[in-house]
Amino acid sequence: MSRQLIRGLRPLGGPPGLLPTASGRFFGGSAPELPAVQVRSTFLDFFRQKHGHLLVPSSPVRPRGDPSLLFVNAGMNQFKPIFLGTADPRSPMASYRRVVNSQKCVRAGGKHNDLDDVGRDTYHHTFFEMLGTWSFGDYFKEEACRMAWSLLTEHYGISADRLYVSYFGGDAASGLQSDEETRHIWLDMGVPPGHLLPFGLKENFWEMGDSGPCGPCTEIHYDHVGGRDAAKLVNANSPDVVEIWNLVFMQYNREADLSLRRLPQFSVDTGMGLERLVSVLQGKRSTYDTDLFTPLLHALHQRSRVAPYGGRTGSEDQDRVDLAYRVVADHIRTLSVCIADGVHPGMSGAELVLRRILRRAVRFCMEVLQAPQGTLASLVPTVTHLLGDVYPELHREADQIVDVINENEAQFLLSLQQGSRLIQRTLCRKDYKHGVFPASVAWSLHRDLGFPLDLVDLMLEDRGVQVDRQELDRIIAENHKVMSSVTCPVSQVSSEQAGADLSVMLDVLSLAELQRLGVPHTDDSLKYGYRLEKDRYEFPTCRATVLALYDGEALVSEVPEGRRCGVVLDLTCFYSEQGGQSHDRGYFTRHGLQVTPGVSSSQDVVFPVEAVLRAGGYVVHQVTAADSLETGDQVHLHLDQVHRMSCMVKHTATHLLNFALKKVLGSSVQQRGSHVSADRLRFDFTVKGSLSVSQLQQVERCVSDMVTANQIVHSQELPLQRAKSIRGLRTVDEVYPDPVRVVSVGLPASELLDHQTDRETSVELCCGTHLLRTGDIEDLVIVSERQMVKGISRVIAVTGREAARAREAGQVLSQDVDSLAARLTGSAPSSLDSAPSSLDSAQRLSKEVGVLSDAVDSTLIPQWQRSELQARLKALQRSSNTTVRKLETREAAVRAQALLEKNGRKELLVDSVETDYLSVVMKTVNQLSSVAPLSHVMLLAHQQHSGKVLCACQVPKDSPWIAASDWAVAVCRHLGGSAGGSALVAKGTGTSSDISKALRWAEQFARQKTQR
């Protein structure tokens, strides 16, 4: 029957390789092209309407709680919790069985990195859309293969003659048999044996990572040419035969010891790149020739001063114009999608990769395409037109995308100017080795100013210079080694979680075993079971039973003393790490054992809880067993109430801060991350620039008003969709449970529903633990605010006693600045002559300004006050420096005049001067040389407080006898010190108890040079 179906799909007439579809359209290029919009919708509708799949929106390209990834790079990323068995059983995700979607993906940086290939060929991209389907314990191999074949041949009209199928042919070394089941499915469907090809682990066995779910896959390949036997070109890197669809059958779990165990529930994960599929259906060899890119290429040509895009590659594209077109068209899509999802160009992680993408696009735009500044951002409307209907955030964030691109482009162009000057200064240095540019400087240009290394090479090539490549490679390797040791950015994982040993976190097989054994999910409702009694928070007692123990490899019935393990209880009052809030702290004691005389009670044995994490509805308490622990043991949970209260205070304060920022800065403010710990809170949000002093004060006042009002904090569970209808609701990109907990201030969620009130207040979806009244926050102080990247700021705040201490410290520092300012300006009421009238006092006050500046920078004080004090101190530093310079110049003039009267205008003048400041010695030398420009001048001074000898010298321009740097270095080395400078002026220090002897040596050295 299946073979008859396949035969029925073959063309009855028309040219070879063309298939009439239901609409009468022949595939192959002679008929009207299928627009990309229709290709995408056909895929989604086929699985949703014909095969009962749930359409799940694309997740943002920033991974949700997955620090192992820089970007979402595959459709399955957002479904990892299902594959790993860790999905919250209350979330919609836990009920997924058949799913379809089009996922935004970025492959740039990390394991999957296509950045360097983009532009060189006609099919690589940093951003692409992955059309995907999934079965989670529903259908398996046969249904997946049949649906894929039906869509490609019947609905898209691709000729079966042009399709080749690969499958897993087994691997003897791994003990894996050939996937004969999949092979027979394809044969039964009518795929000719010559079009069905076995491959090994590399090509046809998919793995999520070093461990975790994995399995064989089968891939469908398309022959662009047709009418031939192209079997040998499958998986041979031929541009004519390309993979279009990968069907992965997850049936194993890769263990830590690399062994494979069968999964209790099989799943299917299929993925097909939209761009490649569209190129096939539109009869194009290049994805850049499809309607996903041609509008961008046309818009780019309108702004450039070069010929239109011609599709050339390699040696045919000698001027690299077509390469530049492809780079810019690809990169503007990536930039638009990433910025819309909250990833902005920056200095680390995904942000650093995006900065590199932006700067690469700017370079090709301006250098090769000769387009004016601003061209890149001008393409954003075209991107939003092409992709905005399926990804509406592009329309919503269009202005923000344009602003971020323009600001970063301007910054890069400024960096180019700075880099050019740095290169020129380096080439003019006396120690520069002709023809070889220092690798350390090249790396600084790349790391600090964002220069692509090939751009450094180009700029040096124009000057006939090359980088010290061997040394640069060593620096790069060293940097990679350092970066590889950093597993994830701090913003994505808390310090507690980073320190937790994930080896005792339940794996997918153990989670499945718990479900098979009927172990109920942990009841953790007691974490919300606290109440206020006479203005004190009372937390519930909790006695629980050990239901399961996990030793890092498998479920066990007993754990010996000293072994680290994961403990699953029937109920708990501990809060598990989630929603940006740190997990609770505390310990267990064990109950129920008979007490032996003379032996300590089991209640005396403490099991400290090191971490509390959540997996698939089970709360896992990570402990190191202080005594043997068995399933069935009764334990008493002791919560660290001080730690919990601190977290509750910070979490409720975070909600108030979120509301205040929106109220002060406007509704465009969006949360981009947060973390709550016992000592402080961190909040990331979108804003164009750093907050002003006035804005910081307004935000703090807004929070203070809500704290002073001592409003009730309401918590209520609502159906997810109903909760999302609340006006003013603040949400973040997370998978929420259903029903979901709504936390609101001042008004219960029920009154906020259906617009029952116009009153604005803080209301968020949140699983965290909160105060019952806002007054318990006492106070909030923002102690830090800075732009992490362009357009995203990070606020750090403290509360309660820490806030009070920060305000006190701010007052003390403010008074110190007032006092110092009064002394510097001579306006202190206690002393009319306290203005600096001598160089010593001026230098001392200048140092005080520096010390006080460091204190203001490092002390925990209100950020608005820090900004004010920093501005005042900068002004005081400028004024102080000006005073010092004037006094130094005045003193140098007096010393120079005395020396001229003593020595006259000698050709060689070596003498001593009385001062404690090297700058005065230097200025005296300068003044002597200006009066006697043909003199070789060196002055030494004995610094009273340190015993050092200060040295400065200057020689006439183009002196044929001696360079100032050589003279100073020789003298200072003789005195056991060091010196540096140029051929004209130099300075240094040394040590000598007899300055007269030093003067004689310095003069004798110079005379020896002049007599040659």
mmCIF file of N, CA and C in Angstrom, residues 136-185:
data_model
loop_
_atom_site.group_PDB
_atom_site.id
_atom_site.type_symbol
_atom_site.label_atom_id
_atom_site.label_comp_id
_atom_site.label_asym_id
_atom_site.label_seq_id
_atom_site.Cartn_x
_atom_site.Cartn_y
_atom_site.Cartn_z
ATOM 1 N N PHE A 136 6.803 14.079 22.001
ATOM 2 C CA PHE A 136 7.285 13.749 23.337
ATOM 3 C C PHE A 136 6.495 12.558 23.857
ATOM 4 N N GLY A 137 7.007 11.350 23.563
ATOM 5 C CA GLY A 137 6.334 10.140 24.006
ATOM 6 C C GLY A 137 5.058 9.841 23.252
ATOM 7 N N ASP A 138 4.861 10.441 22.085
ATOM 8 C CA ASP A 138 3.665 10.203 21.280
ATOM 9 C C ASP A 138 4.051 9.296 20.115
ATOM 10 N N TYR A 139 4.090 9.822 18.889
ATOM 11 C CA TYR A 139 4.480 8.988 17.750
ATOM 12 C C TYR A 139 5.992 8.834 17.712
ATOM 13 N N PHE A 140 6.463 7.910 16.852
ATOM 14 C CA PHE A 140 7.912 7.701 16.773
ATOM 15 C C PHE A 140 8.344 7.632 15.310
ATOM 16 N N LYS A 141 9.171 6.713 14.960
ATOM 17 C CA LYS A 141 9.888 6.757 13.691
ATOM 18 C C LYS A 141 8.985 6.740 12.468
ATOM 19 N N GLU A 142 8.078 5.778 12.395
ATOM 20 C CA GLU A 142 7.307 5.612 11.167
ATOM 21 C C GLU A 142 6.454 6.842 10.876
ATOM 22 N N GLU A 143 5.717 7.331 11.899
ATOM 23 C CA GLU A 143 4.867 8.501 11.675
ATOM 24 C C GLU A 143 5.705 9.723 11.287
ATOM 25 N N ALA A 144 6.864 9.895 11.926
ATOM 26 C CA ALA A 144 7.711 11.046 11.603
ATOM 27 C C ALA A 144 8.178 10.998 10.153
ATOM 28 N N CYS A 145 8.611 9.820 9.703
ATOM 29 C CA CYS A 145 9.087 9.680 8.321
ATOM 30 C C CYS A 145 7.961 9.925 7.331
ATOM 31 N N ARG A 146 6.795 9.374 7.608
ATOM 32 C CA ARG A 146 5.666 9.497 6.663
ATOM 33 C C ARG A 146 5.209 10.954 6.555
ATOM 34 N N MET A 147 5.146 11.649 7.693
ATOM 35 C CA MET A 147 4.717 13.049 7.651
ATOM 36 C C MET A 147 5.723 13.900 6.878
ATOM 37 N N ALA A 148 7.006 13.673 7.114
ATOM 38 C CA ALA A 148 8.035 14.455 6.433
ATOM 39 C C ALA A 148 7.974 14.238 4.927
ATOM 40 N N TRP A 149 7.846 12.984 4.521
ATOM 41 C CA TRP A 149 7.814 12.664 3.086
ATOM 42 C C TRP A 149 6.565 13.240 2.417
ATOM 43 N N SER A 150 5.461 13.158 3.120
ATOM 44 C CA SER A 150 4.207 13.681 2.573
ATOM 45 C C SER A 150 4.289 15.189 2.369
ATOM 46 N N LEU A 151 4.834 15.906 3.357
ATOM 47 C CA LEU A 151 4.943 17.363 3.228
ATOM 48 C C LEU A 151 5.836 17.751 2.057
ATOM 49 N N LEU A 152 6.990 17.119 1.952
ATOM 50 C CA LEU A 152 7.946 17.494 0.911
ATOM 51 C C LEU A 152 7.420 17.174 -0.482
ATOM 52 N N THR A 153 6.852 15.984 -0.654
ATOM 53 C CA THR A 153 6.497 15.544 -2.013
ATOM 54 C C THR A 153 5.086 15.951 -2.416
ATOM 55 N N GLU A 154 4.139 15.869 -1.500
ATOM 56 C CA GLU A 154 2.755 16.184 -1.853
ATOM 57 C C GLU A 154 2.447 17.675 -1.748
ATOM 58 N N HIS A 155 2.871 18.290 -0.654
ATOM 59 C CA HIS A 155 2.448 19.670 -0.389
ATOM 60 C C HIS A 155 3.419 20.707 -0.933
ATOM 61 N N TYR A 156 4.712 20.424 -0.893
ATOM 62 C CA TYR A 156 5.680 21.332 -1.495
ATOM 63 C C TYR A 156 5.968 20.964 -2.946
ATOM 64 N N GLY A 157 5.589 19.765 -3.351
ATOM 65 C CA GLY A 157 5.745 19.368 -4.738
ATOM 66 C C GLY A 157 7.159 19.057 -5.159
ATOM 67 N N ILE A 158 7.996 18.592 -4.244
ATOM 68 C CA ILE A 158 9.370 18.222 -4.593
ATOM 69 C C ILE A 158 9.362 16.807 -5.180
ATOM 70 N N SER A 159 10.054 16.628 -6.276
ATOM 71 C CA SER A 159 10.106 15.315 -6.906
ATOM 72 C C SER A 159 10.836 14.313 -6.016
ATOM 73 N N ALA A 160 10.229 13.163 -5.804
ATOM 74 C CA ALA A 160 10.859 12.103 -5.006
ATOM 75 C C ALA A 160 12.175 11.658 -5.637
ATOM 76 N N ASP A 161 12.319 11.798 -6.953
ATOM 77 C CA ASP A 161 13.544 11.387 -7.631
ATOM 78 C C ASP A 161 14.761 12.209 -7.182
ATOM 79 N N ARG A 162 14.503 13.389 -6.692
ATOM 80 C CA ARG A 162 15.617 14.257 -6.295
ATOM 81 C C ARG A 162 15.986 14.088 -4.820
ATOM 82 N N LEU A 163 15.271 13.278 -4.094
ATOM 83 C CA LEU A 163 15.497 13.133 -2.656
ATOM 84 C C LEU A 163 16.306 11.878 -2.345
ATOM 85 N N TYR A 164 17.252 12.014 -1.441
ATOM 86 C CA TYR A 164 18.059 10.903 -0.933
ATOM 87 C C TYR A 164 17.924 10.894 0.587
ATOM 88 N N VAL A 165 17.942 9.704 1.165
ATOM 89 C CA VAL A 165 17.741 9.564 2.605
ATOM 90 C C VAL A 165 18.934 8.827 3.213
ATOM 91 N N SER A 166 19.477 9.422 4.281
ATOM 92 C CA SER A 166 20.555 8.743 5.016
ATOM 93 C C SER A 166 19.995 8.244 6.345
ATOM 94 N N TYR A 167 20.597 7.161 6.863
ATOM 95 C CA TYR A 167 20.180 6.630 8.157
ATOM 96 C C TYR A 167 21.419 6.134 8.885
ATOM 97 N N PHE A 168 21.255 5.800 10.173
ATOM 98 C CA PHE A 168 22.397 5.368 10.974
ATOM 99 C C PHE A 168 22.754 3.921 10.654
ATOM 100 N N GLY A 169 23.997 3.743 10.214
ATOM 101 C CA GLY A 169 24.426 2.415 9.803
ATOM 102 C C GLY A 169 25.121 1.618 10.893
ATOM 103 N N GLY A 170 25.086 2.110 12.135
ATOM 104 C CA GLY A 170 25.687 1.377 13.243
ATOM 105 C C GLY A 170 27.124 1.791 13.503
ATOM 106 N N ASP A 171 27.627 1.400 14.684
ATOM 107 C CA ASP A 171 29.004 1.694 15.053
ATOM 108 C C ASP A 171 29.504 0.579 15.961
ATOM 109 N N ALA A 172 30.392 -0.229 15.435
ATOM 110 C CA ALA A 172 30.869 -1.403 16.169
ATOM 111 C C ALA A 172 31.596 -1.013 17.449
ATOM 112 N N ALA A 173 32.380 0.072 17.395
ATOM 113 C CA ALA A 173 33.150 0.482 18.562
ATOM 114 C C ALA A 173 32.249 0.869 19.724
ATOM 115 N N SER A 174 31.074 1.416 19.404
ATOM 116 C CA SER A 174 30.130 1.817 20.447
ATOM 117 C C SER A 174 29.138 0.716 20.787
ATOM 118 N N GLY A 175 29.211 -0.379 20.047
ATOM 119 C CA GLY A 175 28.265 -1.468 20.282
ATOM 120 C C GLY A 175 26.859 -1.148 19.807
ATOM 121 N N LEU A 176 26.752 -0.225 18.838
ATOM 122 C CA LEU A 176 25.437 0.194 18.340
ATOM 123 C C LEU A 176 25.139 -0.499 17.019
ATOM 124 N N GLN A 177 23.960 -1.112 16.942
ATOM 125 C CA GLN A 177 23.534 -1.787 15.729
ATOM 126 C C GLN A 177 23.014 -0.773 14.717
ATOM 127 N N SER A 178 22.971 -1.183 13.480
ATOM 128 C CA SER A 178 22.389 -0.363 12.426
ATOM 129 C C SER A 178 20.905 -0.131 12.716
ATOM 130 N N ASP A 179 20.422 1.070 12.375
ATOM 131 C CA ASP A 179 19.004 1.403 12.585
ATOM 132 C C ASP A 179 18.179 0.787 11.451
ATOM 133 N N GLU A 180 18.019 -0.518 11.531
ATOM 134 C CA GLU A 180 17.298 -1.234 10.486
ATOM 135 C C GLU A 180 15.815 -0.879 10.489
ATOM 136 N N GLU A 181 15.287 -0.515 11.636
ATOM 137 C CA GLU A 181 13.868 -0.135 11.711
ATOM 138 C C GLU A 181 13.589 1.050 10.794
ATOM 139 N N THR A 182 14.442 2.060 10.868
ATOM 140 C CA THR A 182 14.246 3.242 10.019
ATOM 141 C C THR A 182 14.474 2.884 8.552
ATOM 142 N N ARG A 183 15.459 2.063 8.295
ATOM 143 C CA ARG A 183 15.736 1.662 6.908
ATOM 144 C C ARG A 183 14.519 0.981 6.295
ATOM 145 N N HIS A 184 13.887 0.047 7.019
ATOM 146 C CA HIS A 184 12.727 -0.666 6.486
ATOM 147 C C HIS A 184 11.518 0.264 6.335
ATOM 148 N N ILE A 185 11.392 1.261 7.210
ATOM 149 C CA ILE A 185 10.291 2.221 7.075
ATOM 150 C C ILE A 185 10.400 2.943 5.739
#
